[in-house]
Short mmCIF file of C-alpha atoms in Angstrom, two decimals:
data_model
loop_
_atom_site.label_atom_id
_atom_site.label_comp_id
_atom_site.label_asym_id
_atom_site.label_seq_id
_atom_site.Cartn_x
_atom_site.Cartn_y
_atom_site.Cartn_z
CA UNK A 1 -51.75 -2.40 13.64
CA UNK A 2 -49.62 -5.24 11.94
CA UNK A 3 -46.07 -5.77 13.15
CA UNK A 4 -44.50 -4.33 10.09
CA UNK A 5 -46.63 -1.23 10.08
CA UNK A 6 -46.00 -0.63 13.66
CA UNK A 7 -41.96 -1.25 12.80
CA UNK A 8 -41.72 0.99 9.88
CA UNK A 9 -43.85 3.60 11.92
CA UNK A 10 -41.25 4.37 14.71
CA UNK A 11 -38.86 3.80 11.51
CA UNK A 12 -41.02 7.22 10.15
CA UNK A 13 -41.08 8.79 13.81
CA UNK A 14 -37.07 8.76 13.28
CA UNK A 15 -37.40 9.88 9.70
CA UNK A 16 -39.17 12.73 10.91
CA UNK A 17 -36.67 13.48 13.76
CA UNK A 18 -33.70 13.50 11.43
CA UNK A 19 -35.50 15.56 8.75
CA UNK A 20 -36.96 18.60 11.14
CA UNK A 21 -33.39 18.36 13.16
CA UNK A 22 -31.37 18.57 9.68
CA UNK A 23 -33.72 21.68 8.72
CA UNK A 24 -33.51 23.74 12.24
CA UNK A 25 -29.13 22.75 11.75
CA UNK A 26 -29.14 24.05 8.77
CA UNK A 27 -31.07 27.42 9.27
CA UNK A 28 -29.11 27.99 12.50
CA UNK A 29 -25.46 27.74 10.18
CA UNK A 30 -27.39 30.14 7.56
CA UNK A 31 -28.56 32.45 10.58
CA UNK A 32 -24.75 32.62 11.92
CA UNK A 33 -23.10 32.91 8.36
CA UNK A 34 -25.78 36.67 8.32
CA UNK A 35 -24.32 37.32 11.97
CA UNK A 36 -21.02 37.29 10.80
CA UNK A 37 -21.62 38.95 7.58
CA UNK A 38 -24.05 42.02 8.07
CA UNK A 39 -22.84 43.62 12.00
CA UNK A 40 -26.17 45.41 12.46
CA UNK A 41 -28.24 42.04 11.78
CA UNK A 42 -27.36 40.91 15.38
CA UNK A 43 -28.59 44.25 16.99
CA UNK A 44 -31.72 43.55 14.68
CA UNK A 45 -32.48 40.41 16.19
CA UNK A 46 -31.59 41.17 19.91
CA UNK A 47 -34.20 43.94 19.72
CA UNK A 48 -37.22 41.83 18.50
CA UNK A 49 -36.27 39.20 20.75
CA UNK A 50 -36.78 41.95 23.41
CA UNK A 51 -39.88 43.36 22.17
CA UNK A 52 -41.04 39.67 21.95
CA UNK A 53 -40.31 38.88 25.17
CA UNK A 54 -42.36 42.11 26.39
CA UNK A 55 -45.12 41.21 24.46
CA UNK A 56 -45.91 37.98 26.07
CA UNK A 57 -45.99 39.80 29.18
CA UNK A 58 -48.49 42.45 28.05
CA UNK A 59 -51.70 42.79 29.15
CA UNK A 60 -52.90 46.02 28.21
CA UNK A 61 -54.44 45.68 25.01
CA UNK A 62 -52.90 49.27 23.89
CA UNK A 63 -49.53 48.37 25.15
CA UNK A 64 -49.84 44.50 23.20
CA UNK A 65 -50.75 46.18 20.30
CA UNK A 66 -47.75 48.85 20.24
CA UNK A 67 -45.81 45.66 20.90
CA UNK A 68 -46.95 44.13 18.10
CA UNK A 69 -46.30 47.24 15.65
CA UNK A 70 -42.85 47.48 17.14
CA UNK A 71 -41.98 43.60 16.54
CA UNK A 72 -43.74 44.31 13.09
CA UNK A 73 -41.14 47.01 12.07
CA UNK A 74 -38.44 45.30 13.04
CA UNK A 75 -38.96 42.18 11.09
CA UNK A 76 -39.66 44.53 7.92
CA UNK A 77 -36.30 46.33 9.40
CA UNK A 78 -34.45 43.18 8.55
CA UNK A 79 -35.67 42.16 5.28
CA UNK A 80 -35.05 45.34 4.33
CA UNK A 81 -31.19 44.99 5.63
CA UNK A 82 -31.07 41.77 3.65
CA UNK A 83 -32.31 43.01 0.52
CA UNK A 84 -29.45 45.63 0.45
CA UNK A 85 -27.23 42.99 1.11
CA UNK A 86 -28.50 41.12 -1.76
CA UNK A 87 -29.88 38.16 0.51
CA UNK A 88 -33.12 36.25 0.33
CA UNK A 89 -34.99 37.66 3.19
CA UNK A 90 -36.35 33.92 4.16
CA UNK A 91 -32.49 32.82 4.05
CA UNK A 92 -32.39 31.96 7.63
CA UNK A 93 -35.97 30.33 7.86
CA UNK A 94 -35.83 26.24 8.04
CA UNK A 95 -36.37 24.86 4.79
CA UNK A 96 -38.39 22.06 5.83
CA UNK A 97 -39.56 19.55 3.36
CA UNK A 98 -42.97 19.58 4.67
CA UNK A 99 -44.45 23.08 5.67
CA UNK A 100 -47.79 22.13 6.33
CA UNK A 101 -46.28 20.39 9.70
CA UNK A 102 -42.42 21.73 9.70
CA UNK A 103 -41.40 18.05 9.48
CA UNK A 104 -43.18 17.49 12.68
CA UNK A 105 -45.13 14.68 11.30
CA UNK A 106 -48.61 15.77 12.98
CA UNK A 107 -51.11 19.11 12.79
CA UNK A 108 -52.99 18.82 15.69
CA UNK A 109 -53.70 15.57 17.24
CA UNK A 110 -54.06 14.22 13.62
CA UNK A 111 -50.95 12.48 11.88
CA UNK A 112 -50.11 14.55 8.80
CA UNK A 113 -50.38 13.26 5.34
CA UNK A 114 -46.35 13.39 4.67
CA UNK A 115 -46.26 11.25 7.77
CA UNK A 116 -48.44 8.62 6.43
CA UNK A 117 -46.85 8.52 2.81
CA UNK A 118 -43.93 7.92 4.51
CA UNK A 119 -45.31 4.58 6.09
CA UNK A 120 -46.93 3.89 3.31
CA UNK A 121 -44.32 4.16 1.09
CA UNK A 122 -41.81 2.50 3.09
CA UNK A 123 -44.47 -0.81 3.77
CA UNK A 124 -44.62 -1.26 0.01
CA UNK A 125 -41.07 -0.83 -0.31
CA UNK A 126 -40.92 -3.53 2.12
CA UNK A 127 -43.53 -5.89 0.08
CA UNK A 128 -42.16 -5.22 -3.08
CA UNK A 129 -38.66 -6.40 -2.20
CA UNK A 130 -40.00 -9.14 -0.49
CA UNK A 131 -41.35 -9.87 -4.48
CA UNK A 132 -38.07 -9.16 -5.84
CA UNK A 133 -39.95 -7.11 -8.62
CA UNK A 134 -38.21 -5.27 -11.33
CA UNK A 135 -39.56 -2.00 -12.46
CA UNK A 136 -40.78 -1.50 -16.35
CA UNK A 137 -40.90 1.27 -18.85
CA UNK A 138 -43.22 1.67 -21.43
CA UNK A 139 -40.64 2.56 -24.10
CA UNK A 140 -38.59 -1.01 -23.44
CA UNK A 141 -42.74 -2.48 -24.53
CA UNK A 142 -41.81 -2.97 -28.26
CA UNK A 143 -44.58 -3.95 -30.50
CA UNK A 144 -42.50 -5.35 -33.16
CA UNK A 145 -42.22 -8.88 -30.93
CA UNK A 146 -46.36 -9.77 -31.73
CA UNK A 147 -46.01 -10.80 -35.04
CA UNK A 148 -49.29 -11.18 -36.65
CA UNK A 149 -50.99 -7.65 -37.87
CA UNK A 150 -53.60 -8.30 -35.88
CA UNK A 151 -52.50 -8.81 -32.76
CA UNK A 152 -50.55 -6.92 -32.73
CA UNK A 153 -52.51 -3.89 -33.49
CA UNK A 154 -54.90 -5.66 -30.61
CA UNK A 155 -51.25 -4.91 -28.64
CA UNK A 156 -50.50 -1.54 -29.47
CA UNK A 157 -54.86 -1.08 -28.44
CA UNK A 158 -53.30 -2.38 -25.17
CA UNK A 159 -50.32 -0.35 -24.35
CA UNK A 160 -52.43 2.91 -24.87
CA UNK A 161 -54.96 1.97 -22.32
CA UNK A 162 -51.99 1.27 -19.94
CA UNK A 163 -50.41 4.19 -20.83
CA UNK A 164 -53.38 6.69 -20.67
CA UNK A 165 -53.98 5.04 -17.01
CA UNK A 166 -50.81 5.92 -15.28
CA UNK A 167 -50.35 9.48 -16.73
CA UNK A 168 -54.14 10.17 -15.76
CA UNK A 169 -54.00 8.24 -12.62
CA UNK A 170 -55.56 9.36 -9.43
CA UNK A 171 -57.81 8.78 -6.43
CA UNK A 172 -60.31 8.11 -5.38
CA UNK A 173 -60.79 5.81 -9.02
CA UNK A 174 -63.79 3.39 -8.91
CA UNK A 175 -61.89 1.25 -11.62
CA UNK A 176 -58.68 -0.64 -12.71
CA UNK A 177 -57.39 -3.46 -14.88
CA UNK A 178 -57.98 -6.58 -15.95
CA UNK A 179 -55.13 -8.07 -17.64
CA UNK A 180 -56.15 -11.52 -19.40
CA UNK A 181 -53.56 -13.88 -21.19
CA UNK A 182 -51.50 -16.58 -21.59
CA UNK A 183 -47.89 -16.47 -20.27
CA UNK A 184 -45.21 -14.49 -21.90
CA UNK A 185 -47.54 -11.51 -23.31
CA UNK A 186 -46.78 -9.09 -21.89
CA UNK A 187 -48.67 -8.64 -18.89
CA UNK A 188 -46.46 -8.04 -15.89
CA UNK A 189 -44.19 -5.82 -18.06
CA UNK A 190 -47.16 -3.38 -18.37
CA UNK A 191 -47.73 -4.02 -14.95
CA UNK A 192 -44.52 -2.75 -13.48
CA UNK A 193 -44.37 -0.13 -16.31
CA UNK A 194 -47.64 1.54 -14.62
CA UNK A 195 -46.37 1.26 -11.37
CA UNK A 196 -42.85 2.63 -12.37
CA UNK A 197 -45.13 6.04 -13.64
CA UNK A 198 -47.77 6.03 -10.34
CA UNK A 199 -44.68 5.45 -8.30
CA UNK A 200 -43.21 8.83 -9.63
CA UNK A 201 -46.25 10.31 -8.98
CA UNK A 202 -46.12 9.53 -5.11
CA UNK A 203 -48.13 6.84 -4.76
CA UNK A 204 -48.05 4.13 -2.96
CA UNK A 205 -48.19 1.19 -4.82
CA UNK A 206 -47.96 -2.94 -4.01
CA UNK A 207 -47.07 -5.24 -6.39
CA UNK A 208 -47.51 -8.81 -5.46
CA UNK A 209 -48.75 -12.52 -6.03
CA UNK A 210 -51.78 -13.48 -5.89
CA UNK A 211 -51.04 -16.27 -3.33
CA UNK A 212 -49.25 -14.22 -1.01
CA UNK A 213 -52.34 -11.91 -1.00
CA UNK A 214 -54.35 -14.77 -0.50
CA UNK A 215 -52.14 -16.50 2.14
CA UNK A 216 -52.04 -12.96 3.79
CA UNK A 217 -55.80 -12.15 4.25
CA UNK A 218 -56.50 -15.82 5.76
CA UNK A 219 -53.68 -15.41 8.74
CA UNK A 220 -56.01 -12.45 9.60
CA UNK A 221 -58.97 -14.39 8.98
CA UNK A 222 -57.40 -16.75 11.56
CA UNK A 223 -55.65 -14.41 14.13
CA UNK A 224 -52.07 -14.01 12.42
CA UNK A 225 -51.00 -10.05 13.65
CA UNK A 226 -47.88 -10.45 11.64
CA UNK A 227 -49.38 -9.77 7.89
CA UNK A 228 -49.26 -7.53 5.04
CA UNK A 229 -53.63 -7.91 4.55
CA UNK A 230 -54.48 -4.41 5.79
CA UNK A 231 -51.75 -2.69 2.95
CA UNK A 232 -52.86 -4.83 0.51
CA UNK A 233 -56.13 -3.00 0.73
CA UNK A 234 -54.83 0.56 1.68
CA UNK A 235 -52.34 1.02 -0.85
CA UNK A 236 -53.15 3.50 -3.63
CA UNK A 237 -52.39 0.99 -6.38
CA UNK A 238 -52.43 -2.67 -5.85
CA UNK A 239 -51.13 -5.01 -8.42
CA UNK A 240 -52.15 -9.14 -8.01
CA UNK A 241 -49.91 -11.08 -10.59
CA UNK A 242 -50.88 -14.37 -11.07
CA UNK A 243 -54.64 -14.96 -10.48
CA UNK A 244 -54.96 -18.34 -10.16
CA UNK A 245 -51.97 -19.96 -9.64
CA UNK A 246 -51.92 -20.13 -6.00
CA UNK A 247 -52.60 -23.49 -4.79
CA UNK A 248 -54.81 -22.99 -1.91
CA UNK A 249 -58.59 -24.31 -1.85
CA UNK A 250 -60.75 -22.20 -4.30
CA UNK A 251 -63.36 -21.84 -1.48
CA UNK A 252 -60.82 -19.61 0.51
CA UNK A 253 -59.18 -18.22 -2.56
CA UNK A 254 -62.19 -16.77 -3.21
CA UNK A 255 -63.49 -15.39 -0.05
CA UNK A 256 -59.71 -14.06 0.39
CA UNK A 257 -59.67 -12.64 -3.09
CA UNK A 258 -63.82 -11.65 -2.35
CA UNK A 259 -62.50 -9.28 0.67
CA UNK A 260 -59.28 -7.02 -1.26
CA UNK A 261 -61.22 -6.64 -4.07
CA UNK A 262 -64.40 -5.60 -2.75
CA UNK A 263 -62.94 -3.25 -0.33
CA UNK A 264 -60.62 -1.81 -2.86
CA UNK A 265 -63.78 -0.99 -5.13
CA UNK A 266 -66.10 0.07 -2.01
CA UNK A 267 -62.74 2.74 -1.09
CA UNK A 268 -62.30 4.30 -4.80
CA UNK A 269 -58.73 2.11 -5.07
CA UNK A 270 -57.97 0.81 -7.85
CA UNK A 271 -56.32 -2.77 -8.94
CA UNK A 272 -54.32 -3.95 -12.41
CA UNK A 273 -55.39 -7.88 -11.81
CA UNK A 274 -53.14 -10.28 -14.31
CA UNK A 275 -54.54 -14.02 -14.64
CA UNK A 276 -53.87 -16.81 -17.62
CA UNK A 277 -57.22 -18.09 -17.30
CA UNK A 278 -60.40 -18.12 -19.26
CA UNK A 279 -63.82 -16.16 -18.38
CA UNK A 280 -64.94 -20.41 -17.45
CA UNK A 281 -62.22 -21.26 -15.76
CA UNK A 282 -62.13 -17.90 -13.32
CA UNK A 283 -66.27 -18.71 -12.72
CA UNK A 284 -65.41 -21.55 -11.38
CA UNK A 285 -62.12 -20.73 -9.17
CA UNK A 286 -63.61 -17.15 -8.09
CA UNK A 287 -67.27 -17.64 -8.35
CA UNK A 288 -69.82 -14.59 -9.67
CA UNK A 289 -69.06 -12.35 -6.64
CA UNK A 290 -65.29 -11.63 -7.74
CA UNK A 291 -65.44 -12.43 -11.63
CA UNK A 292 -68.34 -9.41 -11.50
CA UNK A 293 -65.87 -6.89 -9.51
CA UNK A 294 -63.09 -7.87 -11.64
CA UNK A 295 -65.63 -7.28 -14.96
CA UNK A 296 -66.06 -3.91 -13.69
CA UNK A 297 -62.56 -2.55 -14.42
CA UNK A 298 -60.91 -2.07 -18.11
CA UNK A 299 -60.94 -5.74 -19.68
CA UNK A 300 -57.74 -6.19 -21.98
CA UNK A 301 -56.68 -9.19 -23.66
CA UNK A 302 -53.02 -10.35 -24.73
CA UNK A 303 -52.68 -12.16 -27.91
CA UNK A 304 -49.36 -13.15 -29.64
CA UNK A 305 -46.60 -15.31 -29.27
CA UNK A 306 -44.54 -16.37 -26.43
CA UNK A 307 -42.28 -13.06 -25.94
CA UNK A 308 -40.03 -14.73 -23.71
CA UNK A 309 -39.61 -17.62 -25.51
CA UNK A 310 -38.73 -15.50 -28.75
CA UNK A 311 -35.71 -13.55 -26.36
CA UNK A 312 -34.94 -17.35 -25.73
CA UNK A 313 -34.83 -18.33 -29.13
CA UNK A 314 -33.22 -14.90 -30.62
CA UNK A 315 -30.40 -15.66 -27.39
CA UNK A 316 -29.76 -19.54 -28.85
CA UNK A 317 -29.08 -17.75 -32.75
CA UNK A 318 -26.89 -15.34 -31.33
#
């Protein structure tokens, strides 16, 4: 396990602590406010505690089981008392934001799936603001920007597709996105506008540079503990920005690039990949082996005018 991982694990472990402490705290103030309020809920619960305590210490199975019928009663005694006192009868319970593992963070010896959103979540936190990404919406995409008819119907073809992905997104998906274009199209905004939606769905998603996932997966290739390569392939949703402007040597770009993608695709993940170069010129970066992966997810093309240089230009009118 990577240093970060390992840090924002005992980060979760404390998570956990606060969240199952905060939940018994607050049932045991709920549990005192029905001693004070209702006089013959004490004598209630002093008499299955007894009966409890008997129980455990039964052997005969006639005795255990008129145990058992007696602590039954009881319990049924005091929702009953609750009800007439117009109370929820699981008003004293812990209200524990996970119930499959009361906030314990494991079932068994396995670690439980809130658990390991909460790593995950907080490791792409972590990435992300290491990226200094800003989210997106899909209602701030305005069409009006492409000017030409055509494209920009080719556009609004676009913003469906990324639309339809994150409100049916879900795993395990054996595709993903290829986003192809020159600058200032529109690309990254539909990016962050999908994560923004699978975000709010729970998952976990990464959003970064190609050359930092690049750079990443060679300090494992070469020993490096201290490296984000094992999230970029785990995460639920990984977004590379920028195919092909890193500036390390094609051969290792594409071995690196070879390694997320393949795994992602062999492990039902799926990827939104963003580049500004042609079918020829990613051949001959990438070779077949990644070009063919990245062919085998949604191909959409960006057409249009600069839209950041029209912002500029509508800014310099203004």
């Amino acid at each position: 396990m990577n240093t970060l991982k390992s840090r924002l694990t005992a980060q979760a472990e404390n998570t956990m602590r606060a969240r199952r402490f905060a939940a018994l705290d607050a049932a045991a103030k709920r549990k005192n406010q029905l001693r004070n309020k209702i006089p013959t809920y004490v004598e209630l619960e002093m008499h299955i505690a007894s009966l409890s305590a008997k129980r455990l210490k039964a052997t005969d199975p006639a005795t255990l089981e008129q145990l058992t019928n007696a602590v039954n009663t009881a319990v049924r005694d005091i929702e009953n008392l609750l009800v007439k006192y117009n109370v929820p009868v699981n008003y004293a319970m812990p209200r524990f934001e996970c119930n499959r593992c009361s906030d314990m963070g494991v079932l068994g010896a396995e670690r439980c799936d809130c658990f390991r959103k909460l790593v995950n979540n907080s490791v792409a936190q972590e990435i992300n603001r290491n990226s200094s990404i800003e989210l997106k919406s899909f209602n701030t995409f305005t069409l009006n920007k492409y000017r030409d008819e055509r494209k920009r119907s080719i556009m609004a073809g676009n913003l469906r597709v990324c639309r339809e992905f994150a409100d049916n997104f879900h795993l395990p998906c054996d595709g993903g996105l290829f986003l192809r274009g020159r600058t200032g199209l529109g690309k990254t905004h539909l990016s962050l506008a999908i994560a923004n939606e699978v975000i709010n769905q729970n998952y976990v998603v990464i959003y970064d540079s190609a050359i930092n996932i690049i750079d990443a997966v060679l300090q494992s290739v070469y020993g490096s503990h201290d490296n984000n390569a094992d999230n970029y392939k785990t995460a639920d949703l990984l977004i590379i920005d920028d195919l092909g402007r890193e500036y390390s040597n094609p051969q290792y770009s594409e071995k690196a690039m070879f390694e997320v993608i393949n795994y992602r695709l062999n492990s039902g993940l799926p990827c939104i990949v963003n580049t500004n170069l042609r079918p020829k010129e990613l051949y001959e970066r990438y070779g077949e082996g990644v070009v063919s992966r990245l062919y085998l997810y949604t191909r959409l093309t960006f057409e249009g005018d600069d839209v950041r240089m029209q912002e500029g230009e509508r800014q310099d009118e203004d």
